mmCIF file of C-alpha atoms in Angstrom:
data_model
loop_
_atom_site.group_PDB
_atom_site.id
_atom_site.type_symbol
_atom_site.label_atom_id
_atom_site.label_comp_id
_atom_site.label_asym_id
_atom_site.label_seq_id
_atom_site.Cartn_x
_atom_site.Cartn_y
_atom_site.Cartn_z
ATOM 1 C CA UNK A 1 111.479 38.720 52.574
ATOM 2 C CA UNK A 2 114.197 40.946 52.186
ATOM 3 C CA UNK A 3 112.825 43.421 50.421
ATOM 4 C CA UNK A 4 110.231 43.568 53.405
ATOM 5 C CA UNK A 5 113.072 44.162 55.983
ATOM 6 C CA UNK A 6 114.348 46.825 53.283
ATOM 7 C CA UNK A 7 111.330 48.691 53.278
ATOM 8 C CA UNK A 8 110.463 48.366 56.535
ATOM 9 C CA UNK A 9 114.079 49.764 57.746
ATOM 10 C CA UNK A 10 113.087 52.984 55.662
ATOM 11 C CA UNK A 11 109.720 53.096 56.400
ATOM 12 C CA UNK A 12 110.905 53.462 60.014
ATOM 13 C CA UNK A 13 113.728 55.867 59.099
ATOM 14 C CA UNK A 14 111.046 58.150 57.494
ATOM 15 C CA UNK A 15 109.145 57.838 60.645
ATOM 16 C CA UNK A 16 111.766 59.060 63.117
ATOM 17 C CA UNK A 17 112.504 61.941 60.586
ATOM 18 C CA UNK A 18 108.897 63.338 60.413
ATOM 19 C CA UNK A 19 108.567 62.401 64.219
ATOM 20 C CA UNK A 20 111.625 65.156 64.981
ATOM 21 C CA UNK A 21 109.914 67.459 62.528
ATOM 22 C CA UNK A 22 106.503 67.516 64.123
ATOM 23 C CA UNK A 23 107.978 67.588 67.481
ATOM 24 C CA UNK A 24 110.057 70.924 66.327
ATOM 25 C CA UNK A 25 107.737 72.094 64.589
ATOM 26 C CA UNK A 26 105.377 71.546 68.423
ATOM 27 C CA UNK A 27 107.926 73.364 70.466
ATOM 28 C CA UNK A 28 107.558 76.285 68.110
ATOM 29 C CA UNK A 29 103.877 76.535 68.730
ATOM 30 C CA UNK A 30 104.288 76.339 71.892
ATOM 31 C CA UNK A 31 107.104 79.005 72.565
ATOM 32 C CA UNK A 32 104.835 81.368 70.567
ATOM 33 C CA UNK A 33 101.275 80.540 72.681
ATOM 34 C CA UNK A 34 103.634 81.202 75.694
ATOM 35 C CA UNK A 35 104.790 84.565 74.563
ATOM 36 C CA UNK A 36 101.130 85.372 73.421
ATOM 37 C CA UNK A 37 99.947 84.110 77.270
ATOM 38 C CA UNK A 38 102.991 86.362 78.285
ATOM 39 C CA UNK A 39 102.175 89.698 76.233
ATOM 40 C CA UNK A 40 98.261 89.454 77.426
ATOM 41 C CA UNK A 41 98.813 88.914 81.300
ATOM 42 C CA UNK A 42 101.200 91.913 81.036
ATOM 43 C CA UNK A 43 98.640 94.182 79.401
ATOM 44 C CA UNK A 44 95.889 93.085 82.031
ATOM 45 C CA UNK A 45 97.559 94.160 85.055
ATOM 46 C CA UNK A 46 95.033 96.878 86.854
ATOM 47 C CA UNK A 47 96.147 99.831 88.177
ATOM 48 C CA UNK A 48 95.578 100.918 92.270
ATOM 49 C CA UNK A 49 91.834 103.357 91.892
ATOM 50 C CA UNK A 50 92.691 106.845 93.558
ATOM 51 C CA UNK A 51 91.061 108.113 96.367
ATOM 52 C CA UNK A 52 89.016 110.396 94.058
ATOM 53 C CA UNK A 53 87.636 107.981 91.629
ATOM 54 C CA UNK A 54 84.467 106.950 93.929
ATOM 55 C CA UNK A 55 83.337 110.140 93.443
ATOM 56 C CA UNK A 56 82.641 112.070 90.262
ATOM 57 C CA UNK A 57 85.715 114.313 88.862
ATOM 58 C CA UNK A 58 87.599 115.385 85.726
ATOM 59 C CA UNK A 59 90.500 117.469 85.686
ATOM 60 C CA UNK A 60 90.298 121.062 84.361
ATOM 61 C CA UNK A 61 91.771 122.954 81.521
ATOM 62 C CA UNK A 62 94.183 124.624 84.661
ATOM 63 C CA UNK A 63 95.098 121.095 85.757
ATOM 64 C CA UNK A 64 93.099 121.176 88.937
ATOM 65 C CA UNK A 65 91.418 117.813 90.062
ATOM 66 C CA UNK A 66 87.426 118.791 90.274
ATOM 67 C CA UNK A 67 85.833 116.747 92.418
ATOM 68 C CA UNK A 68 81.982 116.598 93.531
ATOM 69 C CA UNK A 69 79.313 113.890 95.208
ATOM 70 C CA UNK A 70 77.035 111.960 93.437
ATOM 71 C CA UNK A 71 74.394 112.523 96.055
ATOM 72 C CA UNK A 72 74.219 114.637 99.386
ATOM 73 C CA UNK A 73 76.028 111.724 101.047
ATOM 74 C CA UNK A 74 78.951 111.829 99.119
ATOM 75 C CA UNK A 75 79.092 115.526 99.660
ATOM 76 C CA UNK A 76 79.463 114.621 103.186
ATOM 77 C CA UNK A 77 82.288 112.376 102.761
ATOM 78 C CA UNK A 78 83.862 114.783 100.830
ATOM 79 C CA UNK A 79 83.900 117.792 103.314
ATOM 80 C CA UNK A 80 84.109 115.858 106.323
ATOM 81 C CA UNK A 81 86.839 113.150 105.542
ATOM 82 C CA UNK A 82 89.052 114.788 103.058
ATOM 83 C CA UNK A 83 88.880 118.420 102.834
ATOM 84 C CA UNK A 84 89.158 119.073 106.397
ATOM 85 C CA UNK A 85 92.508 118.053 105.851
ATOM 86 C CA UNK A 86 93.520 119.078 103.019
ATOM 87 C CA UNK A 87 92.165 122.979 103.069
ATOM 88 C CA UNK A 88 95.165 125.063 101.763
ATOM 89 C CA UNK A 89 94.959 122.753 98.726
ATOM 90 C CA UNK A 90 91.379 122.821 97.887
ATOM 91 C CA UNK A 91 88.703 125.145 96.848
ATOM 92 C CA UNK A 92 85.166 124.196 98.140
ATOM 93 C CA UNK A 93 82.232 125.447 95.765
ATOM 94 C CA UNK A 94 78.822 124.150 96.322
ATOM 95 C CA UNK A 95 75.764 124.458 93.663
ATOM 96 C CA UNK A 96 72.359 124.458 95.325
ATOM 97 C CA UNK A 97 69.855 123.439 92.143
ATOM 98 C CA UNK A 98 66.818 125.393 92.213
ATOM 99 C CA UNK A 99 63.117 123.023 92.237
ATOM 100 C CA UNK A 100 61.705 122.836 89.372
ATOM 101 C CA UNK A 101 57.785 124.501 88.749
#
């Protein structure tokens, strides 16, 4: 019977031990999911679209902003919204395609 109680005393001993290891060994994997979680939602934040970017542009080999419509509509927009007031810093250049035969 003793020897029971004896074994049973370290049997719960070794029990507690490995209990505190696993639950170290938990807070670990947790602290470094949370700095994963951390370092992903930081990379994902989007940035504000400029005015521009609903139409199609690229920015020249002078550093000017190019901008032009996708369609006759946007064209529109373009002249009547934002270059109107904006003339002394833009350039207006139109290209009328020619049909094809």
């Amino acid at each position: 019977y003793f020897d029971e109680v004896k074994h049973s005393a370290v049997k719960e001993q070794k029990t507690i031990q490995s209990s505190a290891v696993a639950l170290k060994n938990a807070e670990k994997k947790t602290q470094a999911t949370i700095k994963d979680i951390n370092i992903v939602a930081s990379i994902k934040k989007a940035r504000k679209m400029l005015w521009f970017e609903k139409f199609l542009w690229f920015i020249s080999s002078e550093g000017y902003i190019v901008i032009g419509g996708r369609d006759a509509t946007q064209n529109e927009i373009l002249v009547k919204k934002y270059l109107k007031r904006m003339i002394p810093m833009f350039m207006l250049i139109f290209m009328v395609p020619h049909p094809s035969l």
